[in-house]
PDB file of C-alpha atoms in Angstrom:
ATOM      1  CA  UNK A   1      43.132  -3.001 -16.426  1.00 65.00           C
ATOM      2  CA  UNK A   2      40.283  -5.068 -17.317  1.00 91.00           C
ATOM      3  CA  UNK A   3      36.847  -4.587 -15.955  1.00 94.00           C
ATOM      4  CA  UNK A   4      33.919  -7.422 -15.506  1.00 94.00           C
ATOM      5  CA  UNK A   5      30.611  -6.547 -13.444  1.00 94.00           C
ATOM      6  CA  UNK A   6      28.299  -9.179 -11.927  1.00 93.00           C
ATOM      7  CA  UNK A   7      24.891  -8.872 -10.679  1.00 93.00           C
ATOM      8  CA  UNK A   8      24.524 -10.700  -7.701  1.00 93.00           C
ATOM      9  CA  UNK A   9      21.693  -9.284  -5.991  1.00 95.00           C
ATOM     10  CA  UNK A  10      18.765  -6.873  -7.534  1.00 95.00           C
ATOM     11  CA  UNK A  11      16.974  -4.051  -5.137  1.00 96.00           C
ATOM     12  CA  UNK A  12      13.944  -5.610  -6.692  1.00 95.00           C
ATOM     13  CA  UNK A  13      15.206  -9.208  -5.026  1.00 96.00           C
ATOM     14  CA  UNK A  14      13.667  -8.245  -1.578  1.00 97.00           C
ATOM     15  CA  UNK A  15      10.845  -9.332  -2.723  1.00 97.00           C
ATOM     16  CA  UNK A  16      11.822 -13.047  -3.553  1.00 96.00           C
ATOM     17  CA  UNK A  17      10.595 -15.609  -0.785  1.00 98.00           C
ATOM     18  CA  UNK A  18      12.614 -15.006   2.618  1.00 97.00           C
ATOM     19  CA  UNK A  19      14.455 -18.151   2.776  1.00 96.00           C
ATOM     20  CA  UNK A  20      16.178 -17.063  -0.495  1.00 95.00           C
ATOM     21  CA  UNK A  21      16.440 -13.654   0.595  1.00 97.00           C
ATOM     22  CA  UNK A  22      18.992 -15.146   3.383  1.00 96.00           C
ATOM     23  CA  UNK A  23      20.509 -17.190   1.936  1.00 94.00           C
ATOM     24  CA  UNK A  24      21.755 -14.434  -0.672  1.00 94.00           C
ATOM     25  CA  UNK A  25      22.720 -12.201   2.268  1.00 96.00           C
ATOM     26  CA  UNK A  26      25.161 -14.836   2.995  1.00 94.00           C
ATOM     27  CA  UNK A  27      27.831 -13.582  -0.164  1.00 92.00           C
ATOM     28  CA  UNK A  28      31.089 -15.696   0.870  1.00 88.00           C
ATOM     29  CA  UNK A  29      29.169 -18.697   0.810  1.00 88.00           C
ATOM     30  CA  UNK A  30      27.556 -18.241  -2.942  1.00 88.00           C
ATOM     31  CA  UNK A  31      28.905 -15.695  -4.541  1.00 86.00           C
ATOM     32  CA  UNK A  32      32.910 -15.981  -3.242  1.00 88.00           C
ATOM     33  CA  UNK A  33      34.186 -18.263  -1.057  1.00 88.00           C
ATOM     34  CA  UNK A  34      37.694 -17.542   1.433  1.00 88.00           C
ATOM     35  CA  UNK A  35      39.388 -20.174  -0.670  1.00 90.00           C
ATOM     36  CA  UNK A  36      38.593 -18.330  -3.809  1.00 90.00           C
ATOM     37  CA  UNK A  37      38.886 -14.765  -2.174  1.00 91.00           C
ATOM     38  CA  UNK A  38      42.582 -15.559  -2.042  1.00 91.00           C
ATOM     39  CA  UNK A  39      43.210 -16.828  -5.373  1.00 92.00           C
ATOM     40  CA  UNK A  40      42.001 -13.569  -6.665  1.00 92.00           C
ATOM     41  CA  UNK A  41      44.354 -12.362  -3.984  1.00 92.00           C
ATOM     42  CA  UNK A  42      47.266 -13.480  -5.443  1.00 92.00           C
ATOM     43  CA  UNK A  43      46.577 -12.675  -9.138  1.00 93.00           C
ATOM     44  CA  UNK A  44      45.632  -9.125  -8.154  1.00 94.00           C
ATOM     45  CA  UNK A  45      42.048  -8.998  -8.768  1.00 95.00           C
ATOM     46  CA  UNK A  46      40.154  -6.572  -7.256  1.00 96.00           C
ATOM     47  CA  UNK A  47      36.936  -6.927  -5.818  1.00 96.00           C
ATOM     48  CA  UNK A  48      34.736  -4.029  -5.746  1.00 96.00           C
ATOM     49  CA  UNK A  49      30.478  -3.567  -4.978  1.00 97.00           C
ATOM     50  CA  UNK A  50      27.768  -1.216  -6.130  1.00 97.00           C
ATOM     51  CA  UNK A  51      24.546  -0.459  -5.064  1.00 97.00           C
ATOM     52  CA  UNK A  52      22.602   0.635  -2.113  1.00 96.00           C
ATOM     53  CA  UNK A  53      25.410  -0.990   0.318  1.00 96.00           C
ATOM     54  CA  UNK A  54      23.843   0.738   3.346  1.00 95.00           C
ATOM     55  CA  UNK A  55      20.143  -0.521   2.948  1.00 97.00           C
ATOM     56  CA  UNK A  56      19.661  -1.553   6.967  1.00 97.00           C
ATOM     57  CA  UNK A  57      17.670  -4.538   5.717  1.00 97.00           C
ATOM     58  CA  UNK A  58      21.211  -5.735   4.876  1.00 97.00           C
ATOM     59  CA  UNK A  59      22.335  -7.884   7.423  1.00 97.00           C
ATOM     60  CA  UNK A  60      25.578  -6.869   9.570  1.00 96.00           C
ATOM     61  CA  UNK A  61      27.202  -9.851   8.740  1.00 95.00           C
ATOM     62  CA  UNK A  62      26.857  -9.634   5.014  1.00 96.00           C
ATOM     63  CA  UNK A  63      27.609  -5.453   5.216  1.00 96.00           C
ATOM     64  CA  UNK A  64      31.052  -6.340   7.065  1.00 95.00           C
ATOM     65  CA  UNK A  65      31.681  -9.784   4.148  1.00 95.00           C
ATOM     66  CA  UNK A  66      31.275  -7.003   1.397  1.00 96.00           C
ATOM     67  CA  UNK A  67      33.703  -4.349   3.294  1.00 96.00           C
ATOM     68  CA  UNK A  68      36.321  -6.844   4.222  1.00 94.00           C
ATOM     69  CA  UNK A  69      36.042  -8.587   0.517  1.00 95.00           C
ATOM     70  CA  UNK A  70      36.779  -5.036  -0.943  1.00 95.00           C
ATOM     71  CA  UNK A  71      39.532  -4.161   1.852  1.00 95.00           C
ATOM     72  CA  UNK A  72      41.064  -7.749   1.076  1.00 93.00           C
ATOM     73  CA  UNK A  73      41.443  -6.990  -2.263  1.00 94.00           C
ATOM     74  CA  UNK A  74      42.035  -3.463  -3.056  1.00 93.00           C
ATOM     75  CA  UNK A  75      44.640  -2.449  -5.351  1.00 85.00           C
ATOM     76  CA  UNK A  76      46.193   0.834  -6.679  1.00 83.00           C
ATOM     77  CA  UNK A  77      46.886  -1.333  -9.843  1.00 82.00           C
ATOM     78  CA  UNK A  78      44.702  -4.592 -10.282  1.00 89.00           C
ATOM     79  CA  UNK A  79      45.026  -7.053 -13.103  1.00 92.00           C
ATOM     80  CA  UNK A  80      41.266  -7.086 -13.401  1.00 95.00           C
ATOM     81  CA  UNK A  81      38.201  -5.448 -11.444  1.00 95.00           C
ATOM     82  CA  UNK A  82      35.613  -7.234 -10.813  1.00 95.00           C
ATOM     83  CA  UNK A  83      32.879  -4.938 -10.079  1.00 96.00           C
ATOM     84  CA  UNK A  84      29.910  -6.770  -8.098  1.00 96.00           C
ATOM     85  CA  UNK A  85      26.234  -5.528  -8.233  1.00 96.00           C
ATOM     86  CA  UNK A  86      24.823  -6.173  -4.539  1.00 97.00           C
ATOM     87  CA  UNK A  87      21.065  -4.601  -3.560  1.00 97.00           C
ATOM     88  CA  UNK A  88      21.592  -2.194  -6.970  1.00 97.00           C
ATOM     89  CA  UNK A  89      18.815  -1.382  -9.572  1.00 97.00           C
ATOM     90  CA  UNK A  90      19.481   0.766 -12.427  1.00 96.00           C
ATOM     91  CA  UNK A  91      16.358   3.301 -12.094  1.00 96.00           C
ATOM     92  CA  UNK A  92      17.320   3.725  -8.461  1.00 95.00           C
ATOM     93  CA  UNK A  93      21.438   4.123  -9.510  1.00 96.00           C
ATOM     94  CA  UNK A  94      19.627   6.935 -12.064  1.00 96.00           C
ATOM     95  CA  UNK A  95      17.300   8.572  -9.368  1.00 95.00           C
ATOM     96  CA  UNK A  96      20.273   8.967  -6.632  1.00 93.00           C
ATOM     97  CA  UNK A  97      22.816  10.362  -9.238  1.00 93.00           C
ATOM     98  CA  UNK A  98      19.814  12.653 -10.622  1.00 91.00           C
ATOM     99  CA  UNK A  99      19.323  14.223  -6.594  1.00 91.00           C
ATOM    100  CA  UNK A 100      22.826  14.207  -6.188  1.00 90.00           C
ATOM    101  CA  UNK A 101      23.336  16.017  -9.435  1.00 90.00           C
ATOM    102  CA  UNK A 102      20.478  18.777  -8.693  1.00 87.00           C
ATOM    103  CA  UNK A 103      22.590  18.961  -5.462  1.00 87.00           C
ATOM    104  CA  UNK A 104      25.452  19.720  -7.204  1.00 83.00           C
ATOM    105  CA  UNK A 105      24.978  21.097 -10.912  1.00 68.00           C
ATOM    106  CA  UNK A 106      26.366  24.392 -12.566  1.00 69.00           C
ATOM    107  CA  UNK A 107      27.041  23.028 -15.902  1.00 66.00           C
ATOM    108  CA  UNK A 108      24.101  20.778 -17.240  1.00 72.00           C
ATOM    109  CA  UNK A 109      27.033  18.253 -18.840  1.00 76.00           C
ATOM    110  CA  UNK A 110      26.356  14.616 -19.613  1.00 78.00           C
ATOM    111  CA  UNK A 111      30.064  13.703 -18.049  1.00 78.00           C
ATOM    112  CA  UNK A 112      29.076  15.918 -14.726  1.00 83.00           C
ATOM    113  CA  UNK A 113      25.938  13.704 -14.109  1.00 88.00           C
ATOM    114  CA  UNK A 114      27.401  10.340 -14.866  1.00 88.00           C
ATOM    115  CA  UNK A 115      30.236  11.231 -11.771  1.00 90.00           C
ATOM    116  CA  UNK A 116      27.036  10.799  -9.478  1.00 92.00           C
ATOM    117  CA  UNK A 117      26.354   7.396 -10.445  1.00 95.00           C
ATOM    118  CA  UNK A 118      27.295   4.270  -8.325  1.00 95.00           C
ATOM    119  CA  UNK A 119      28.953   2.916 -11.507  1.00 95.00           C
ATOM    120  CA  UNK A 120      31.029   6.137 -12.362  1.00 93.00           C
ATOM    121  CA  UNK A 121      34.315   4.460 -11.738  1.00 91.00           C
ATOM    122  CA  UNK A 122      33.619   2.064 -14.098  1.00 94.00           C
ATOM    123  CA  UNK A 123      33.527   2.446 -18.122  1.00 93.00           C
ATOM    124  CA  UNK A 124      31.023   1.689 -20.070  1.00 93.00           C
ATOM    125  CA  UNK A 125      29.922  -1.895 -21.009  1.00 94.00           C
ATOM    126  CA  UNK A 126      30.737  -3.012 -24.220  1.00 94.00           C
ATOM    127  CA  UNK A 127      29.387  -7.044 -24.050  1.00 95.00           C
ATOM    128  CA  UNK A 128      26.528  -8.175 -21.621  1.00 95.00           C
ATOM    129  CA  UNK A 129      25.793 -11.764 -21.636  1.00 96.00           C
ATOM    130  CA  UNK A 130      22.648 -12.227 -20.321  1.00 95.00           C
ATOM    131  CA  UNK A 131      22.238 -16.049 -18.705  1.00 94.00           C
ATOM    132  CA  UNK A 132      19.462 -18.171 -18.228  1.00 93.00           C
ATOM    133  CA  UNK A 133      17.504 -17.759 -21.288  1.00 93.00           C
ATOM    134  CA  UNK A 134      16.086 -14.430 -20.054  1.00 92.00           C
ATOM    135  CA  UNK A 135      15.696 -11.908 -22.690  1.00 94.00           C
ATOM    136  CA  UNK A 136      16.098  -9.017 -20.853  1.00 92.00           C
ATOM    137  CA  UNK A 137      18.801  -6.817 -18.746  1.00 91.00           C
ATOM    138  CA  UNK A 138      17.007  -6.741 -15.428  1.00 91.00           C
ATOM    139  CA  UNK A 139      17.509  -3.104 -14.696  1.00 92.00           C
ATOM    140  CA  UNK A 140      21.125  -3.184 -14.489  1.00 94.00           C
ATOM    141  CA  UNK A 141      23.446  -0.916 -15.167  1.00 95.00           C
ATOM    142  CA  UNK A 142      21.106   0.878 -17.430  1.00 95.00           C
ATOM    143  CA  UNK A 143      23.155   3.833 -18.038  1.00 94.00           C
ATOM    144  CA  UNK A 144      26.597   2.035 -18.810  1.00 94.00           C
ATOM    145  CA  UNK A 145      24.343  -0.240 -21.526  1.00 94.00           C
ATOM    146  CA  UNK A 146      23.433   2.624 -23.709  1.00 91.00           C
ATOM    147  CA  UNK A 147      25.898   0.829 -26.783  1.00 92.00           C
ATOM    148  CA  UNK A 148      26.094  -2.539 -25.254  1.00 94.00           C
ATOM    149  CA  UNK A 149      26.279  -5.736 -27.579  1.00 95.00           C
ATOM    150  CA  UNK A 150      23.821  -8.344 -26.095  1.00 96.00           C
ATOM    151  CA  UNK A 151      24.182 -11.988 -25.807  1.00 96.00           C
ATOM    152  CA  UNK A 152      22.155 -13.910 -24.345  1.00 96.00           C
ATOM    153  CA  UNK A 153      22.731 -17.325 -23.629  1.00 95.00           C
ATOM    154  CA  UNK A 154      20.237 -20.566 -21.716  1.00 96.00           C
ATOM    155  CA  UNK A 155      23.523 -21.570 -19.762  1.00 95.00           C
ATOM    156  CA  UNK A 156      22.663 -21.142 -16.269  1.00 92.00           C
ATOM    157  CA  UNK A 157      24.543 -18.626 -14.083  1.00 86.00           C
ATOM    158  CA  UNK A 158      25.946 -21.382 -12.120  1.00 84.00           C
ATOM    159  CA  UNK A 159      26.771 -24.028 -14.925  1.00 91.00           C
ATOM    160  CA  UNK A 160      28.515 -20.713 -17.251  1.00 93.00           C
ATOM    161  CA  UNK A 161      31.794 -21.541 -17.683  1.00 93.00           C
ATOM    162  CA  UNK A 162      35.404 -20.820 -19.863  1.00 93.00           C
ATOM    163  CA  UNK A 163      33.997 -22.332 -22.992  1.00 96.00           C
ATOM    164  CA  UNK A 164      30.772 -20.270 -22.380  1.00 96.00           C
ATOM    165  CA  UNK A 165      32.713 -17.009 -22.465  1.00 94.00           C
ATOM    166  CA  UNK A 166      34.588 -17.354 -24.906  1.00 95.00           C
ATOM    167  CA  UNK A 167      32.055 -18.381 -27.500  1.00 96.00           C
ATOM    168  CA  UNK A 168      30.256 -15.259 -26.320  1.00 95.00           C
ATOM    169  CA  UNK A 169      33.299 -13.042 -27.216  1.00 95.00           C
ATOM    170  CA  UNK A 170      33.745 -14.355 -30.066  1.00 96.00           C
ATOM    171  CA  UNK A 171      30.484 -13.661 -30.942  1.00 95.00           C
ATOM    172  CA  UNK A 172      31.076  -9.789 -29.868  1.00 95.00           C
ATOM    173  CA  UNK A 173      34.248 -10.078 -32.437  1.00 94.00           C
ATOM    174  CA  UNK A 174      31.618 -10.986 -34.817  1.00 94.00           C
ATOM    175  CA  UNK A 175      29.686  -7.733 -34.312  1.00 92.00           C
ATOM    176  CA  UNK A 176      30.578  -4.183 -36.040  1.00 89.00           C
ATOM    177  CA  UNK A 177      30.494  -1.754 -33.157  1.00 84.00           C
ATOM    178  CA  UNK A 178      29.111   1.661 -35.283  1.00 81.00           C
ATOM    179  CA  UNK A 179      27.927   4.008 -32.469  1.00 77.00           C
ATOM    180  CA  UNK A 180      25.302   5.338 -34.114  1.00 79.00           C
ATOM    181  CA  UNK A 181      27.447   5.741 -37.174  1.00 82.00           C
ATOM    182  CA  UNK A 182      27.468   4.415 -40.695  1.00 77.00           C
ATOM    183  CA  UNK A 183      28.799   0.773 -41.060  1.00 72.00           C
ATOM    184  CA  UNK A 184      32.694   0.539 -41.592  1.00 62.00           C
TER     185      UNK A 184
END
């Protein structure tokens, strides 16, 4: 299985102008639409959401869209998962898993605390392509980044396409992964 994660919508995005703020509680019209739901229906792509999902200033209407999108899609053995970021923020993934992990800890092991994160069903990230022609990683996923390659790219979320993928892996192929290690 193959994993990709999107953000969609920062915890720190509550704090855009309210017009936007609804109109990004409105997922299936931006961010998925039906007609597109099913095509990843039929080639057995899960869809699957992170974050703070049961914030109340989420709407009811966009709470039961990301439910029934994950429902809609699940799979005991998807092609690809497409993990989707929705009111999430790194530091606050960190702080929940670091309560729940007080909660919970006998052992003091790296692997124990990362089970407590939002993200722990996911592995780590090996390429993030940063859009926009931001320079930064926005608080996401900051503890799957720790030996991320960056790209960054000015392509704008919505005008990213094929082409723009696949020049940024073969940029990654470019790159000698060392993990702290010498160089091979």
């Amino acid at each position: 299985m193959t994993h990709l994660s999107l953000f969609a919508f920062s915890s720190e995005n509550w704090n855009r102008p309210d017009e936007e703020v609804a109109l990004l509680m409105q997922p299936g019209c931006w961010l998925l639409t039906d007609e597109e739901l099913a095509s990843y229906q039929q080639r057995n792509i899960q869809i699957t959401f992170i974050g703070n999902l049961t914030d109340p200033r989420i709407p009811d209407a966009c709470s039961d869209w990301l439910r029934t999108t994950a429902q809609r899609t699940a799979s005991h053995n998807p092609r690809l998962r497409v993990t989707v970021a929705f009111n999430y923020g790194g530091r606050q993934e960190i702080a929940e898993a670091v309560r729940a992990y007080a909660a919970t800890s006998k052992g003091g092991k790296q692997e124990d605390f990362g089970q407590h994160l939002w993200s722990a069903c996911l592995p780590d990230i090996d390429l993030l392509i940063r859009t926009s022609g931001e320079h930064r990683i926005s608080n996401f996923m900051l503890w799957s980044l720790w030996y991320a390659e960056l790209i960054f790219t000015d392509t704008l979320w919505p005008d990213f396409r094929g082409i723009h993928l696949s020049n940024a892996v073969v940029e990654y192929q470019k790159r000698n992964r060392r993990y702290g290690t010498v160089s091979r």
